CSV table of C-alpha atoms in Angstrom, one decimal:
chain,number,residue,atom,x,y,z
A,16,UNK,CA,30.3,-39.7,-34.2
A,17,UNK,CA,33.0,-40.3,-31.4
A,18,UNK,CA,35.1,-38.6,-30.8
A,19,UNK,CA,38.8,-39.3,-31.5
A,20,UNK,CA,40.8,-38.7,-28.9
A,21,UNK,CA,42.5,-41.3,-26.8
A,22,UNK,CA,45.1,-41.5,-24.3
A,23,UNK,CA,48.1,-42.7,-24.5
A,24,UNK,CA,50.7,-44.5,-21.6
A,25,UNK,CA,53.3,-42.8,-20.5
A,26,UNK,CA,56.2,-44.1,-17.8
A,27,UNK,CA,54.8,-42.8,-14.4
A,28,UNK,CA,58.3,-41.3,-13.6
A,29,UNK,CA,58.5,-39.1,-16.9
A,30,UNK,CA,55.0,-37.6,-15.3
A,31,UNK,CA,56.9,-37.2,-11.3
A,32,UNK,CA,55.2,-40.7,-9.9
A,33,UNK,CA,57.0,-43.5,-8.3
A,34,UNK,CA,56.6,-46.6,-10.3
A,35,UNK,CA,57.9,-48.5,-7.3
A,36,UNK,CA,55.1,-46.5,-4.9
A,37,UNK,CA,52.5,-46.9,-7.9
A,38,UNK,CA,52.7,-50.7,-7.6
A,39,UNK,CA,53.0,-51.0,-3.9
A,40,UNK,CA,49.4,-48.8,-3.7
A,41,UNK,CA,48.3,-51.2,-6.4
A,42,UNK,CA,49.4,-54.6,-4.1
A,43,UNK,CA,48.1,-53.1,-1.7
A,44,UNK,CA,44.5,-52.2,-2.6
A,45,UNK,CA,44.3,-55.2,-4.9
A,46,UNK,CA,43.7,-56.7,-1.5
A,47,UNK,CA,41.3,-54.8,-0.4
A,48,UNK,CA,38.7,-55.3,-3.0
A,49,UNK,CA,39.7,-53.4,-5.6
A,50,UNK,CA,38.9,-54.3,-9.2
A,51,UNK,CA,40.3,-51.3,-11.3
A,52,UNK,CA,43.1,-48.6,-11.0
A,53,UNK,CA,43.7,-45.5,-13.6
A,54,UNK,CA,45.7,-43.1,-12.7
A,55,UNK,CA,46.1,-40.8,-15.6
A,56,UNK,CA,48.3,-37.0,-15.5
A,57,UNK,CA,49.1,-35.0,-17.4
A,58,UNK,CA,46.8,-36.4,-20.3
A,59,UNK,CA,48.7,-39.4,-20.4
A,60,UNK,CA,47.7,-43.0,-18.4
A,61,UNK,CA,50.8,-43.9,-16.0
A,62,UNK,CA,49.0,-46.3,-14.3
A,63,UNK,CA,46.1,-48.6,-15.5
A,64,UNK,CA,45.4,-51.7,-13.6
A,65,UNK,CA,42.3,-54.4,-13.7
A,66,UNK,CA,41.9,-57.8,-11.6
A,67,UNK,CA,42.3,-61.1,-13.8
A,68,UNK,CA,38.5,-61.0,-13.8
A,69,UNK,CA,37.3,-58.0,-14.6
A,70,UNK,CA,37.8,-56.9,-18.6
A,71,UNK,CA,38.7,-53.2,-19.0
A,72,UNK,CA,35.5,-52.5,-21.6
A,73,UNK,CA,33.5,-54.1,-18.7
A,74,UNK,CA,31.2,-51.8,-16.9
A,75,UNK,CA,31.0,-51.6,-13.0
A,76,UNK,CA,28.2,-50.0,-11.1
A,77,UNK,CA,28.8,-46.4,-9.9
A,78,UNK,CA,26.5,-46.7,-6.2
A,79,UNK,CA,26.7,-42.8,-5.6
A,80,UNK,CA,29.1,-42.0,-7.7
A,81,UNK,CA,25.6,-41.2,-10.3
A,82,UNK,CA,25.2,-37.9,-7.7
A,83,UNK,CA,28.2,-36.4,-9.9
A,84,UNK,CA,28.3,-37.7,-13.0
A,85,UNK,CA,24.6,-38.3,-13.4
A,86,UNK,CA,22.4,-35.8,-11.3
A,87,UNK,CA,25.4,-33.0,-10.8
A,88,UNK,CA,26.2,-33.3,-15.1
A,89,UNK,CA,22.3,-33.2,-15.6
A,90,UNK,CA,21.9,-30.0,-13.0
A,91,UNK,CA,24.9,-28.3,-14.9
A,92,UNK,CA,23.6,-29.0,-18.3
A,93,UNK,CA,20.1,-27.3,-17.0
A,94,UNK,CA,21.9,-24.3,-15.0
A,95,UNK,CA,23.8,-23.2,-18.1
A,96,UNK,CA,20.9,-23.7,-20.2
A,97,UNK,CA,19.0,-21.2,-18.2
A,98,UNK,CA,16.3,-24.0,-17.3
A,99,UNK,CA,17.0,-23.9,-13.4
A,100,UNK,CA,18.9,-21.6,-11.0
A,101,UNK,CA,20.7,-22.9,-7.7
A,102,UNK,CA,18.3,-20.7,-5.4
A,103,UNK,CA,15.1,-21.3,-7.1
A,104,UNK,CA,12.7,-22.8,-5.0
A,105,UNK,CA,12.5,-26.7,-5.7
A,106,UNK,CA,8.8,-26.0,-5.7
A,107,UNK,CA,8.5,-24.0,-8.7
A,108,UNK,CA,9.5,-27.7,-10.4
A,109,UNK,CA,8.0,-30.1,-7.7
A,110,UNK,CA,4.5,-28.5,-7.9
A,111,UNK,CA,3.0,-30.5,-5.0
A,112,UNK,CA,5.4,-28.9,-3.0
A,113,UNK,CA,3.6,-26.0,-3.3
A,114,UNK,CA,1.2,-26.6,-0.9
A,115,UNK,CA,3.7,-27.6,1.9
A,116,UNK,CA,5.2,-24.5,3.6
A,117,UNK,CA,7.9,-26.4,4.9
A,118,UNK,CA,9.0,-28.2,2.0
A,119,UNK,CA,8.7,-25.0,-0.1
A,120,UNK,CA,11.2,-23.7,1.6
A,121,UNK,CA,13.6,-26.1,0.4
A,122,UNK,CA,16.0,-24.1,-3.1
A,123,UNK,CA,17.8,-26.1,-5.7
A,124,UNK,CA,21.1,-25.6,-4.1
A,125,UNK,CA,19.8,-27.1,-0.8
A,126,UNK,CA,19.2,-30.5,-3.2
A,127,UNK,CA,22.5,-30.7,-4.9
A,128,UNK,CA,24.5,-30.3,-1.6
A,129,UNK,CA,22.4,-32.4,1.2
A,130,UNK,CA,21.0,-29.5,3.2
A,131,UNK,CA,17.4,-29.5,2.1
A,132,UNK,CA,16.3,-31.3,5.5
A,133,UNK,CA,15.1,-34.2,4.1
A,134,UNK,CA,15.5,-37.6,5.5
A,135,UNK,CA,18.0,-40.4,4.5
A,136,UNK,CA,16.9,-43.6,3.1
A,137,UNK,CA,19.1,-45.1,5.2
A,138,UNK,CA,19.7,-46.2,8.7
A,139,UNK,CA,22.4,-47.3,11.1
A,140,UNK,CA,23.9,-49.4,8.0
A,141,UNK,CA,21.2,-51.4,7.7
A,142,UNK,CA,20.6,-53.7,4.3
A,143,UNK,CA,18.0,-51.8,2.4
A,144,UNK,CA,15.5,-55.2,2.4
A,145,UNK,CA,15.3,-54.8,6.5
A,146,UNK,CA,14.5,-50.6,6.4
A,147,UNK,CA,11.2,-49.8,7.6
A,148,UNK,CA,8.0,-48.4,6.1
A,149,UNK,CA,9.0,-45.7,3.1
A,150,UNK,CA,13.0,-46.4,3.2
A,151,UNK,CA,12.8,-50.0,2.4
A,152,UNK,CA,10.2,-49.3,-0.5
A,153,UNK,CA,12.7,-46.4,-2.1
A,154,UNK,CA,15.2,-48.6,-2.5
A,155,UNK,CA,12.6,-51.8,-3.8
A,156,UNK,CA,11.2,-48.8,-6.2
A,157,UNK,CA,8.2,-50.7,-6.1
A,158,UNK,CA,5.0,-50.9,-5.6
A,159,UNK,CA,5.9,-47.1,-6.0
A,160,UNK,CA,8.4,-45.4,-7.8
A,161,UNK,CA,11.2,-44.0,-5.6
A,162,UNK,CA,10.1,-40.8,-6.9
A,163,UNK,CA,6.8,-40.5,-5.3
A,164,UNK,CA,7.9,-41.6,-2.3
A,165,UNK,CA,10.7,-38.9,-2.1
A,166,UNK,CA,8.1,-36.4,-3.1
A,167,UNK,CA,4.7,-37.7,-0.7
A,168,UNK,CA,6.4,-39.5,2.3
A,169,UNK,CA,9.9,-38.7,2.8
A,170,UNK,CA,10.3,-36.4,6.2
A,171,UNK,CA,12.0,-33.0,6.6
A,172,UNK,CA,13.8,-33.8,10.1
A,173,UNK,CA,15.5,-30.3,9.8
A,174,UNK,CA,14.8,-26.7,8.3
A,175,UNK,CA,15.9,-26.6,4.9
A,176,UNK,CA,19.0,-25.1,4.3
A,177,UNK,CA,20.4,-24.9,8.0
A,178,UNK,CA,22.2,-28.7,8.7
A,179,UNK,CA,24.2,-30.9,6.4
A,180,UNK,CA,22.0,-34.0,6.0
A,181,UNK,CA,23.1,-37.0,3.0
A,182,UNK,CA,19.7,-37.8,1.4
A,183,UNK,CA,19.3,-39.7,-1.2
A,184,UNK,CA,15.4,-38.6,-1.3
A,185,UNK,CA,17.0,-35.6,-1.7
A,186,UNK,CA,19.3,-36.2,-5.2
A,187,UNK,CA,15.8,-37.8,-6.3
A,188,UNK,CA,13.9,-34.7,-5.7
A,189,UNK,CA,17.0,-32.9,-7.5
A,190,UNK,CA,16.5,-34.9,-10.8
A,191,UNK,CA,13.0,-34.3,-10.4
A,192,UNK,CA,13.4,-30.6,-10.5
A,193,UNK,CA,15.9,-30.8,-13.5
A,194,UNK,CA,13.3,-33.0,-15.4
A,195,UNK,CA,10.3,-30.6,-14.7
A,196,UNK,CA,13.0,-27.8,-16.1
A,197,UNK,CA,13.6,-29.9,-19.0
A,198,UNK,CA,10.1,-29.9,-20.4
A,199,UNK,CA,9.6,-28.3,-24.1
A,200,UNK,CA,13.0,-28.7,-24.7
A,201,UNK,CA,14.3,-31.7,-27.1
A,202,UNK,CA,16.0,-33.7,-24.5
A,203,UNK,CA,13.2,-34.0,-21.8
A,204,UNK,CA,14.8,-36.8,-19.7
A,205,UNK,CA,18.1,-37.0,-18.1
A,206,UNK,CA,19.2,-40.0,-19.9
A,207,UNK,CA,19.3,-38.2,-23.4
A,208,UNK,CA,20.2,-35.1,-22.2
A,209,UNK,CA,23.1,-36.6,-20.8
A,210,UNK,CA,23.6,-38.8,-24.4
A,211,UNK,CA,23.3,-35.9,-26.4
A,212,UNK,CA,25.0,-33.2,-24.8
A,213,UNK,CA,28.1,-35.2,-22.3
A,214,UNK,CA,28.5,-38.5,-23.1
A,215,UNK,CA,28.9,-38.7,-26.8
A,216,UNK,CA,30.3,-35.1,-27.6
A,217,UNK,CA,33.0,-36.5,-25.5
A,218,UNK,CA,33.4,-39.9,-27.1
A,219,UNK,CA,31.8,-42.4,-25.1
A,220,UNK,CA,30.0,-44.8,-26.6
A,221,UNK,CA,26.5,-46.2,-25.7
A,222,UNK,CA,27.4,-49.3,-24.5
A,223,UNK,CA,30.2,-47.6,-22.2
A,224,UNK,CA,27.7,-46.4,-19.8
A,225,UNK,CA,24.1,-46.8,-18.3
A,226,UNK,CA,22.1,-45.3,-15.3
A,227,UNK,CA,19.1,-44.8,-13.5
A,228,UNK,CA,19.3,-48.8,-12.8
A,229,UNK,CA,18.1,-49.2,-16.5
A,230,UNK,CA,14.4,-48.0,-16.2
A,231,UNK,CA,12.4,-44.3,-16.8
A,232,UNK,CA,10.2,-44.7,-13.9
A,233,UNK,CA,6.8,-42.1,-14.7
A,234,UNK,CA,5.2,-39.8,-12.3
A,235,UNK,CA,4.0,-36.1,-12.2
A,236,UNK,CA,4.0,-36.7,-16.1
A,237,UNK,CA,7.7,-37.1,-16.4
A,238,UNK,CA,10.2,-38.9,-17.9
A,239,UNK,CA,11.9,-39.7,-14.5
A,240,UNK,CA,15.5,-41.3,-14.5
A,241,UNK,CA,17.2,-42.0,-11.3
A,242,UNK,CA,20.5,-40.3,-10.7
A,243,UNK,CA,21.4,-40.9,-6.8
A,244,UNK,CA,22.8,-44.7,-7.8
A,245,UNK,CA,22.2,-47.4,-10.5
A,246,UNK,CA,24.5,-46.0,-13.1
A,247,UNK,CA,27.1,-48.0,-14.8
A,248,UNK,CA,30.7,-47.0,-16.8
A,249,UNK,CA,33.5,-48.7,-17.8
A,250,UNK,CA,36.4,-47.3,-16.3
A,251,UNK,CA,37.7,-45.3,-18.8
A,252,UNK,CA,34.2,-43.5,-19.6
A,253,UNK,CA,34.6,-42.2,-15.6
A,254,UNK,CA,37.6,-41.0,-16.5
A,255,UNK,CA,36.5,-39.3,-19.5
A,256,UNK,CA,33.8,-37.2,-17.3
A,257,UNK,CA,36.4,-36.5,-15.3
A,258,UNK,CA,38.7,-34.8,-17.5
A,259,UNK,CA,35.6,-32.7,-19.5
A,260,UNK,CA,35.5,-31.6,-15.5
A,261,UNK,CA,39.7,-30.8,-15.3
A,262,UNK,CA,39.4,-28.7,-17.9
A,263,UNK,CA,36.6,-26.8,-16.7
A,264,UNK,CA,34.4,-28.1,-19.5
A,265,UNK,CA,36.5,-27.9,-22.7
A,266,UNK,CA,37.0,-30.7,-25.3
A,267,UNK,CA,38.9,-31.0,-28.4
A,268,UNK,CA,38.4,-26.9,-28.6
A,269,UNK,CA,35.0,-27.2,-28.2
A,270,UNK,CA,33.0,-25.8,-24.8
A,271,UNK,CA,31.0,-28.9,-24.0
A,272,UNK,CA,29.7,-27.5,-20.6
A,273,UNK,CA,29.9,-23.5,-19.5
A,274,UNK,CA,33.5,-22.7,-17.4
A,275,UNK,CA,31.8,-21.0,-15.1
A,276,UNK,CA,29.5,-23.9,-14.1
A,277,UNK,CA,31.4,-26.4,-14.4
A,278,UNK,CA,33.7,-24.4,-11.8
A,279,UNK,CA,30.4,-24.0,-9.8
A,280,UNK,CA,29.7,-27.4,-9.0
A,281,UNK,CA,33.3,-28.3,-8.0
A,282,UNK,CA,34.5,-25.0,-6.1
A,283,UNK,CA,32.7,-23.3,-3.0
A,284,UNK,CA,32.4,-19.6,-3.6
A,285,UNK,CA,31.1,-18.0,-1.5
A,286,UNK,CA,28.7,-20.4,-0.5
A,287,UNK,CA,28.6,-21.1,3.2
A,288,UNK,CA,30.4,-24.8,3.9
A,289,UNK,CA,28.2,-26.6,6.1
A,290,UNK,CA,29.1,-28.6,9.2
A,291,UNK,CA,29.7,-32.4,8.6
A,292,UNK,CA,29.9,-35.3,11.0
A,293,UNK,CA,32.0,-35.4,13.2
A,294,UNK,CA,33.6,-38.7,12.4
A,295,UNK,CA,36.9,-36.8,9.8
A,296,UNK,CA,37.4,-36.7,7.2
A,297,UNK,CA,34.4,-35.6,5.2
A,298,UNK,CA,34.8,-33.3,2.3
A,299,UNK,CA,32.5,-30.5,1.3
A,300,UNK,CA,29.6,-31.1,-0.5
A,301,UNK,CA,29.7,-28.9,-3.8
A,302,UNK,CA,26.3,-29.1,-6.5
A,303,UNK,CA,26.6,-32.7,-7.5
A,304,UNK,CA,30.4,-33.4,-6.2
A,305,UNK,CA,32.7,-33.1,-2.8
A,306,UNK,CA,35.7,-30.5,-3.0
A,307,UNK,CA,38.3,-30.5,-0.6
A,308,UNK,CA,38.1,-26.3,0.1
A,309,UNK,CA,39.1,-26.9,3.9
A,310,UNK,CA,41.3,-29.5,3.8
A,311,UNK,CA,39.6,-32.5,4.8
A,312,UNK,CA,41.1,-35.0,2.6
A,313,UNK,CA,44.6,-33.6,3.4
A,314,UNK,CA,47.2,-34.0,1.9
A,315,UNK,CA,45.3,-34.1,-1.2
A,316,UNK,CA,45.5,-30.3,-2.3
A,317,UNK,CA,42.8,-28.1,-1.8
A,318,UNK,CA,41.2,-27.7,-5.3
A,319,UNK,CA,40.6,-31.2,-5.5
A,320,UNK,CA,37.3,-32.5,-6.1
A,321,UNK,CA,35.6,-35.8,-6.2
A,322,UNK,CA,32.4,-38.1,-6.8
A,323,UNK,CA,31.7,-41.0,-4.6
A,324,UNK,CA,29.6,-44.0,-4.0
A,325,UNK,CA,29.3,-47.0,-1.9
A,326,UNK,CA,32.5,-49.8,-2.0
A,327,UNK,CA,34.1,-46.9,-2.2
A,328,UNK,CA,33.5,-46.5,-6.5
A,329,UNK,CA,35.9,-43.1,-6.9
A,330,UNK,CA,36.2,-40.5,-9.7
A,331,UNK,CA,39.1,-38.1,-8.3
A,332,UNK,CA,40.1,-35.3,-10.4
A,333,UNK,CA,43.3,-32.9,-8.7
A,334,UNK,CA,43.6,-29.9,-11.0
A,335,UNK,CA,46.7,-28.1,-9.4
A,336,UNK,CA,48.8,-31.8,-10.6
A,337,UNK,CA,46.6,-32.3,-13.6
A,338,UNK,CA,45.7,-35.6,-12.5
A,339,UNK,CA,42.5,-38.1,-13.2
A,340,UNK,CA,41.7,-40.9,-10.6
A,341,UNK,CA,39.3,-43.4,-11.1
A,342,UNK,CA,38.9,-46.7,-8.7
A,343,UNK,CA,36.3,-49.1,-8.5
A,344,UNK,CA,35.5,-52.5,-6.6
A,345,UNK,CA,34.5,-52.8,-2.6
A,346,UNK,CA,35.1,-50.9,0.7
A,347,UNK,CA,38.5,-50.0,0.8
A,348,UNK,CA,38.6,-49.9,4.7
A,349,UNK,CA,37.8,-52.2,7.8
A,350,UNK,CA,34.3,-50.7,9.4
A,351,UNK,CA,34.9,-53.2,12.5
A,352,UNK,CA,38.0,-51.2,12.8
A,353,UNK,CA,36.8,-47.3,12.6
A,354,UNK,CA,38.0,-47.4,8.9
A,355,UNK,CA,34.4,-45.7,7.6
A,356,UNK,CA,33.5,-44.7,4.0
A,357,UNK,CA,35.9,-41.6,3.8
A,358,UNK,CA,38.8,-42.9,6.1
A,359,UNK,CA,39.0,-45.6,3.8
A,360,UNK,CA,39.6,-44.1,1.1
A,361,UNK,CA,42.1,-41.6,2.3
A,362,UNK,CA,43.7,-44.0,3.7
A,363,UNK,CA,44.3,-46.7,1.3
A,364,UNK,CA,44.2,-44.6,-1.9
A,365,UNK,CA,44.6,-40.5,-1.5
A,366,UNK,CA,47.4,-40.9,0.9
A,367,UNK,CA,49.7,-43.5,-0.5
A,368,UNK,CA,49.1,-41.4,-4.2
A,369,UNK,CA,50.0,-38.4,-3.0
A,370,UNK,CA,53.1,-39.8,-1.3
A,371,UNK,CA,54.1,-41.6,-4.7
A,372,UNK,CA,54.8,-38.2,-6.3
């Protein structure tokens, strides 16, 4: 059954926004590739915008947004069911790992937050069809599945746990883990675990959302389904996940997903912050999301927390203003101009929202 709660509009000044700043960010960004705007506080949507050509019960692809609301929901629904634990050894779930006393040193936590050492599947911005050997076949997914290939020929190029390093291989091997933990309990896949426990409980329908680029891929004798990209969500349904996250995992009185997990994979703890790049601003990486703990994305506040994914796809959630972001479309910024993933959006979308309130 779905459930029955819906937003409704309010006027962005009865809720502290600008409505003259709101539609100058909107001009603006419009221009820069950008194919829908929410904006919702305080419960209530003061600014939803989508271009002529793009329906707002149409779904757009996620690129790495999936890492949050795909892998990092799977991980939490796992953690709180007792299944998994952050510093578990990935090995215990990837069994062939076993046998490697590098890779054995890589822990769960090392997964969710790109320290486990192994390589990208990416280089130097590269299209994925001109990668060599093992990168370009990852992102094919064929003749292997990109599972395998994490798991058999993807390189640790640091010690596990000691260098922040993105890797995709990396959320793969995650959502391998979580499957393995999953076995002998009725929702042995991430797709239905996600279904059956997230996605409808908070009323979104089927045909709101897909991932894992629409296939179970099988290997190790699971039910693998890809959570590092290839998801897709109407805007609305992103925003949806967004607030189950805002309120710490409550909805409609009910505790969809543990507080204290939930507030686990968007706050740091007193887990060490690793060192990014150099090139600011880069946010922290958190299990399954990026938080803004040391004020990289300032002037965002510091308890925000996002997911993100290629073209700059955005699900911002700011609990201290009780506000829900979601964007979607292409790269916000100029690369031929130093304007890279994160400067783009900062840029062109956290700094001109913050300055509208």
């Amino acid at each position: 059954m779905r459930d029955a709660f819906t937003w409704q509009p309010a006027d962005p000044a009865d809720h502290g926004f600008s409505p003259a700043k709101l539609d100058a960010l909107r001009d603006d960004i419009a221009g820069r590739r950008t194919r829908t705007l929410l904006i919702i506080r305080n419960d209530r949507i003061v600014f939803e915008w989508y271009a002529p050509d793009f329906p707002p019960d149409r779904r757009h692809y996620t690129a790495s947004l999936a890492k949050s609301i795909v892998a990092g929901l799977s991980l939490t629904v796992a953690l709180q069911d007792g299944l998994i634990g952050l510093n578990d050894f990935a090995c215990d779930y990837i069994l062939p790992w076993q046998v490697d006393q590098a890779r054995c040193r890589v822990r769960v936590l090392h997964l969710a937050t790109h320290c486990s050492g192994l390589d990208d599947a990416e280089e130097n911005g590269k299209p994925h069809g001109l990668l060599p050997g093992w990168k370009a076949a990852f992102w094919k997914r064929e003749p292997v599945d990109p599972f395998t290939i994490a798991r058999d020929q993807v390189p640790l190029v640091a010690e596990p746990g000691t260098k922040f390093r993105y890797s995709n291989p990396g959320t793969a091997m995650l959502n391998y883990a979580v499957t393995t933990a999953l076995q002998g309990t009725p929702h042995a896949d991430i797709r239905t675990l996600l279904r059956e426990r997230v996605y409808r409980p908070i009323g979104i329908d089927d045909n709101e959302w897909e991932i894992g680029y629409g296939t179970t891929y099988h290997a190790g004798g699971l039910d693998l389904v890809a959570g590092w990209g290839g998801g897709s969500f109407t805007t609305r349904a992103v925003a949806r996940l967004g607030r189950l996250m805002l309120r710490e995992g409550g909805w409609g009185g009910r505790q969809v997903l543990d507080r204290d997990r939930v507030c686990q994979a968007v706050r740091y703890a007193d887990t060490p912050i690793p060192a990014r790049p150099p090139a600011n601003p880069w946010p922290a990486p958190t299990p399954g999301w990026w938080c803004n703990v040391d004020g990289a994305l300032d002037p965002l506040p510091r308890d925000a927390f996002c997911g993100a994914g290629a073209g700059n796809q955005v699900l911002l959630v700011i609990p201290s203003l009780d506000t829900i972001v979601v964007r979607n479309g292409g790269l916000l910024g100029e690369p031929k101009d130093g304007e890279d993933f994160w400067l783009g959006l900062k840029r062109y979308l956290f700094d001109p929202l913050i300055a509208a309130l």
